[in-house]
mmCIF file of C-alpha atoms in Angstrom:
data_model
loop_
_atom_site.group_PDB
_atom_site.id
_atom_site.type_symbol
_atom_site.label_atom_id
_atom_site.label_comp_id
_atom_site.label_asym_id
_atom_site.label_seq_id
_atom_site.Cartn_x
_atom_site.Cartn_y
_atom_site.Cartn_z
ATOM 1 C CA MET A 7 -73.130 47.498 67.289
ATOM 2 C CA GLU A 8 -71.540 44.640 69.313
ATOM 3 C CA GLU A 9 -70.308 41.921 67.022
ATOM 4 C CA CYS A 10 -67.614 39.295 66.875
ATOM 5 C CA THR A 11 -64.192 40.922 67.110
ATOM 6 C CA CYS A 12 -62.030 37.944 66.142
ATOM 7 C CA ASN A 13 -61.403 39.299 62.602
ATOM 8 C CA CYS A 14 -62.430 35.949 61.138
ATOM 9 C CA GLY A 15 -65.220 37.351 58.994
ATOM 10 C CA CYS A 16 -67.879 35.449 60.915
ATOM 11 C CA ALA A 17 -69.628 38.650 62.011
ATOM 12 C CA ASP A 18 -70.186 39.687 58.404
ATOM 13 C CA GLU A 19 -71.553 36.253 57.525
ATOM 14 C CA LEU A 20 -73.791 36.132 60.614
ATOM 15 C CA THR A 21 -75.089 39.614 59.888
ATOM 16 C CA LYS A 22 -75.934 38.675 56.290
ATOM 17 C CA GLU A 23 -77.789 35.551 57.428
ATOM 18 C CA LEU A 24 -79.589 37.500 60.153
ATOM 19 C CA ASP A 25 -80.642 40.140 57.637
ATOM 20 C CA LYS A 26 -82.135 37.390 55.436
ATOM 21 C CA ILE A 27 -84.126 36.071 58.396
ATOM 22 C CA ILE A 28 -85.394 39.540 59.256
ATOM 23 C CA ALA A 29 -86.323 40.262 55.638
ATOM 24 C CA ALA A 30 -88.428 37.095 55.478
ATOM 25 C CA TYR A 31 -90.600 38.303 58.375
ATOM 26 C CA ARG A 32 -90.607 42.061 57.745
ATOM 27 C CA ASN A 33 -94.186 43.368 57.515
ATOM 28 C CA GLN A 34 -95.578 40.161 59.029
ATOM 29 C CA PRO A 35 -97.584 40.798 62.177
ATOM 30 C CA GLY A 36 -96.281 38.667 65.017
ATOM 31 C CA GLY A 37 -93.048 37.767 63.234
ATOM 32 C CA LEU A 38 -90.794 38.809 66.096
ATOM 33 C CA ILE A 39 -90.786 35.461 67.893
ATOM 34 C CA GLN A 40 -90.013 33.599 64.670
ATOM 35 C CA VAL A 41 -87.154 35.981 63.900
ATOM 36 C CA LEU A 42 -85.732 35.671 67.412
ATOM 37 C CA THR A 43 -86.008 31.879 67.309
ATOM 38 C CA LYS A 44 -84.134 31.674 64.008
ATOM 39 C CA ALA A 45 -81.615 34.290 65.151
ATOM 40 C CA GLN A 46 -80.868 32.268 68.271
ATOM 41 C CA GLN A 47 -80.412 29.133 66.163
ATOM 42 C CA LEU A 48 -77.988 31.082 63.973
ATOM 43 C CA VAL A 49 -75.932 32.828 66.665
ATOM 44 C CA GLY A 50 -76.476 30.497 69.612
ATOM 45 C CA TYR A 51 -77.991 33.161 71.836
ATOM 46 C CA LEU A 52 -79.386 36.693 71.516
ATOM 47 C CA PRO A 53 -76.643 39.217 72.257
ATOM 48 C CA ARG A 54 -77.409 42.941 72.224
ATOM 49 C CA TRP A 55 -76.163 43.438 68.657
ATOM 50 C CA VAL A 56 -78.675 40.845 67.412
ATOM 51 C CA GLN A 57 -81.501 42.496 69.347
ATOM 52 C CA VAL A 58 -80.575 45.909 67.907
ATOM 53 C CA ARG A 59 -80.435 44.516 64.371
ATOM 54 C CA VAL A 60 -83.808 42.764 64.789
ATOM 55 C CA ALA A 61 -85.413 45.894 66.246
ATOM 56 C CA GLU A 62 -84.136 48.079 63.421
ATOM 57 C CA GLY A 63 -85.012 45.505 60.765
ATOM 58 C CA LEU A 64 -88.579 44.987 61.989
ATOM 59 C CA GLY A 65 -89.221 48.629 62.864
ATOM 60 C CA LEU A 66 -89.623 47.892 66.585
ATOM 61 C CA SER A 67 -88.083 49.474 69.630
ATOM 62 C CA LEU A 68 -85.180 47.762 71.320
ATOM 63 C CA GLN A 69 -87.335 47.643 74.464
ATOM 64 C CA GLU A 70 -89.993 45.603 72.647
ATOM 65 C CA VAL A 71 -87.415 43.125 71.376
ATOM 66 C CA TYR A 72 -85.652 42.872 74.739
ATOM 67 C CA GLY A 73 -88.995 42.405 76.472
ATOM 68 C CA VAL A 74 -89.759 39.329 74.364
ATOM 69 C CA CYS A 75 -86.194 37.994 74.716
ATOM 70 C CA SER A 76 -86.267 38.286 78.495
ATOM 71 C CA PHE A 77 -89.861 37.074 78.961
ATOM 72 C CA TYR A 78 -89.627 33.703 77.228
ATOM 73 C CA THR A 79 -87.283 31.215 78.900
ATOM 74 C CA PHE A 80 -86.562 29.618 75.543
ATOM 75 C CA PHE A 81 -84.485 32.665 74.601
ATOM 76 C CA SER A 82 -81.022 33.133 76.039
ATOM 77 C CA LEU A 83 -79.229 36.429 76.478
ATOM 78 C CA ILE A 84 -75.975 34.738 77.460
ATOM 79 C CA PRO A 85 -73.754 32.382 75.450
ATOM 80 C CA LYS A 86 -74.390 28.680 75.900
ATOM 81 C CA GLY A 87 -71.871 25.876 75.978
ATOM 82 C CA ARG A 88 -71.358 23.414 73.146
ATOM 83 C CA HIS A 89 -73.188 20.801 75.211
ATOM 84 C CA LYS A 90 -76.368 21.621 77.103
ATOM 85 C CA ILE A 91 -77.062 19.406 80.101
ATOM 86 C CA SER A 92 -80.714 19.576 81.134
ATOM 87 C CA ILE A 93 -81.202 18.133 84.605
ATOM 88 C CA CYS A 94 -84.733 16.945 85.241
ATOM 89 C CA ALA A 95 -86.230 18.493 88.358
ATOM 90 C CA GLY A 96 -89.644 16.880 87.917
ATOM 91 C CA THR A 97 -91.263 15.067 90.816
ATOM 92 C CA ALA A 98 -90.046 11.548 89.970
ATOM 93 C CA CYS A 99 -86.465 12.672 89.344
ATOM 94 C CA TYR A 100 -86.445 14.868 92.428
ATOM 95 C CA VAL A 101 -87.701 12.027 94.633
ATOM 96 C CA LYS A 102 -85.100 9.666 93.121
ATOM 97 C CA GLY A 103 -82.221 12.072 93.825
ATOM 98 C CA SER A 104 -81.776 14.613 91.046
ATOM 99 C CA GLN A 105 -80.381 17.034 93.633
ATOM 100 C CA THR A 106 -77.371 14.731 94.112
ATOM 101 C CA ILE A 107 -76.817 14.858 90.359
ATOM 102 C CA VAL A 108 -76.955 18.665 90.453
ATOM 103 C CA LYS A 109 -74.435 18.674 93.312
ATOM 104 C CA THR A 110 -72.150 16.221 91.505
ATOM 105 C CA LEU A 111 -72.216 18.226 88.271
ATOM 106 C CA HIS A 112 -71.487 21.382 90.256
ATOM 107 C CA GLU A 113 -68.450 19.675 91.791
ATOM 108 C CA LEU A 114 -67.224 18.223 88.496
ATOM 109 C CA LEU A 115 -67.788 21.284 86.310
ATOM 110 C CA GLY A 116 -67.578 24.134 88.804
ATOM 111 C CA ILE A 117 -70.870 25.676 87.676
ATOM 112 C CA LYS A 118 -74.440 25.859 88.887
ATOM 113 C CA PRO A 119 -77.626 25.515 86.831
ATOM 114 C CA GLY A 120 -77.952 28.520 84.533
ATOM 115 C CA GLN A 121 -74.179 28.816 84.094
ATOM 116 C CA THR A 122 -71.656 27.822 81.435
ATOM 117 C CA THR A 123 -68.159 26.469 82.002
ATOM 118 C CA ALA A 124 -65.268 28.858 81.359
ATOM 119 C CA ASP A 125 -64.194 26.789 78.336
ATOM 120 C CA SER A 126 -67.748 27.027 76.892
ATOM 121 C CA ARG A 127 -68.008 23.242 76.785
ATOM 122 C CA PHE A 128 -71.031 22.744 79.063
ATOM 123 C CA THR A 129 -74.118 24.672 80.122
ATOM 124 C CA LEU A 130 -76.258 23.355 82.978
ATOM 125 C CA GLU A 131 -79.959 23.980 83.246
ATOM 126 C CA LEU A 132 -82.779 22.677 85.402
ATOM 127 C CA VAL A 133 -85.929 21.663 83.571
ATOM 128 C CA ARG A 134 -89.323 20.699 84.949
ATOM 129 C CA CYS A 135 -89.663 17.330 83.218
ATOM 130 C CA ILE A 136 -87.990 15.507 80.352
ATOM 131 C CA GLY A 137 -90.629 12.780 80.143
ATOM 132 C CA ALA A 138 -88.340 9.994 81.310
ATOM 133 C CA CYS A 139 -89.896 9.359 84.710
ATOM 134 C CA GLY A 140 -89.192 5.636 84.530
ATOM 135 C CA LEU A 141 -85.472 6.437 84.248
ATOM 136 C CA ALA A 142 -85.357 8.833 87.197
ATOM 137 C CA PRO A 143 -83.154 10.599 87.980
ATOM 138 C CA ALA A 144 -82.330 11.588 84.433
ATOM 139 C CA VAL A 145 -80.617 14.226 82.338
ATOM 140 C CA ILE A 146 -80.833 15.003 78.654
ATOM 141 C CA ILE A 147 -77.742 16.251 76.871
ATOM 142 C CA ASP A 148 -77.889 18.317 73.694
ATOM 143 C CA ASP A 149 -81.675 17.855 73.524
ATOM 144 C CA ARG A 150 -81.208 14.298 72.250
ATOM 145 C CA ASP A 151 -79.189 12.018 74.546
ATOM 146 C CA VAL A 152 -81.140 10.764 77.574
ATOM 147 C CA HIS A 153 -79.132 9.351 80.468
ATOM 148 C CA GLY A 154 -81.172 7.730 83.204
ATOM 149 C CA ARG A 155 -81.007 5.901 86.514
ATOM 150 C CA LEU A 156 -78.121 8.167 87.350
ATOM 151 C CA THR A 157 -75.847 8.037 90.336
ATOM 152 C CA PRO A 158 -73.058 10.478 91.172
ATOM 153 C CA GLU A 159 -70.526 7.774 90.273
ATOM 154 C CA LEU A 160 -71.802 7.570 86.669
ATOM 155 C CA MET A 161 -71.437 11.275 85.918
ATOM 156 C CA PRO A 162 -67.665 11.464 85.180
ATOM 157 C CA ALA A 163 -67.944 8.768 82.488
ATOM 158 C CA ILE A 164 -70.998 10.449 80.959
ATOM 159 C CA LEU A 165 -69.225 13.809 80.799
ATOM 160 C CA GLU A 166 -66.191 12.142 79.245
ATOM 161 C CA GLN A 167 -68.348 11.198 76.234
ATOM 162 C CA TYR A 168 -68.763 14.910 75.479
ATOM 163 C CA GLN A 169 -65.127 15.975 75.819
#
């Protein structure tokens, strides 16, 4: 089983917490999505070792678990950065220049949407709409901080807030 290899004991603790989550949904029809959601909140993403543990714990095949993990965009199979930057690609933001924000973030961070910086500080993602059309173009950081009426010149100072 793939687990943390840093010898810090975190793998044991994560495994215990994951086992508690699995136990709470064992024998519940349709519990897989709830287990995966809570597992992702616990670990940060759904690595193979988590999928194997969930499959074994719920009596499912690894293929069934992986199928759900890879089907729903909410689930991530790769590690995410400490700060998630969601760039709105909705119509209003697109018309107002969200593509220049994407380009600027690519230049500043060296990553494209769907990627994470090498230092695991930032993950970029494109989203369809964040509901801030009046602030277009806009981004939302860490699912809580909305930054609107963006220009490429504003981005370095915004990123600095999350260093």
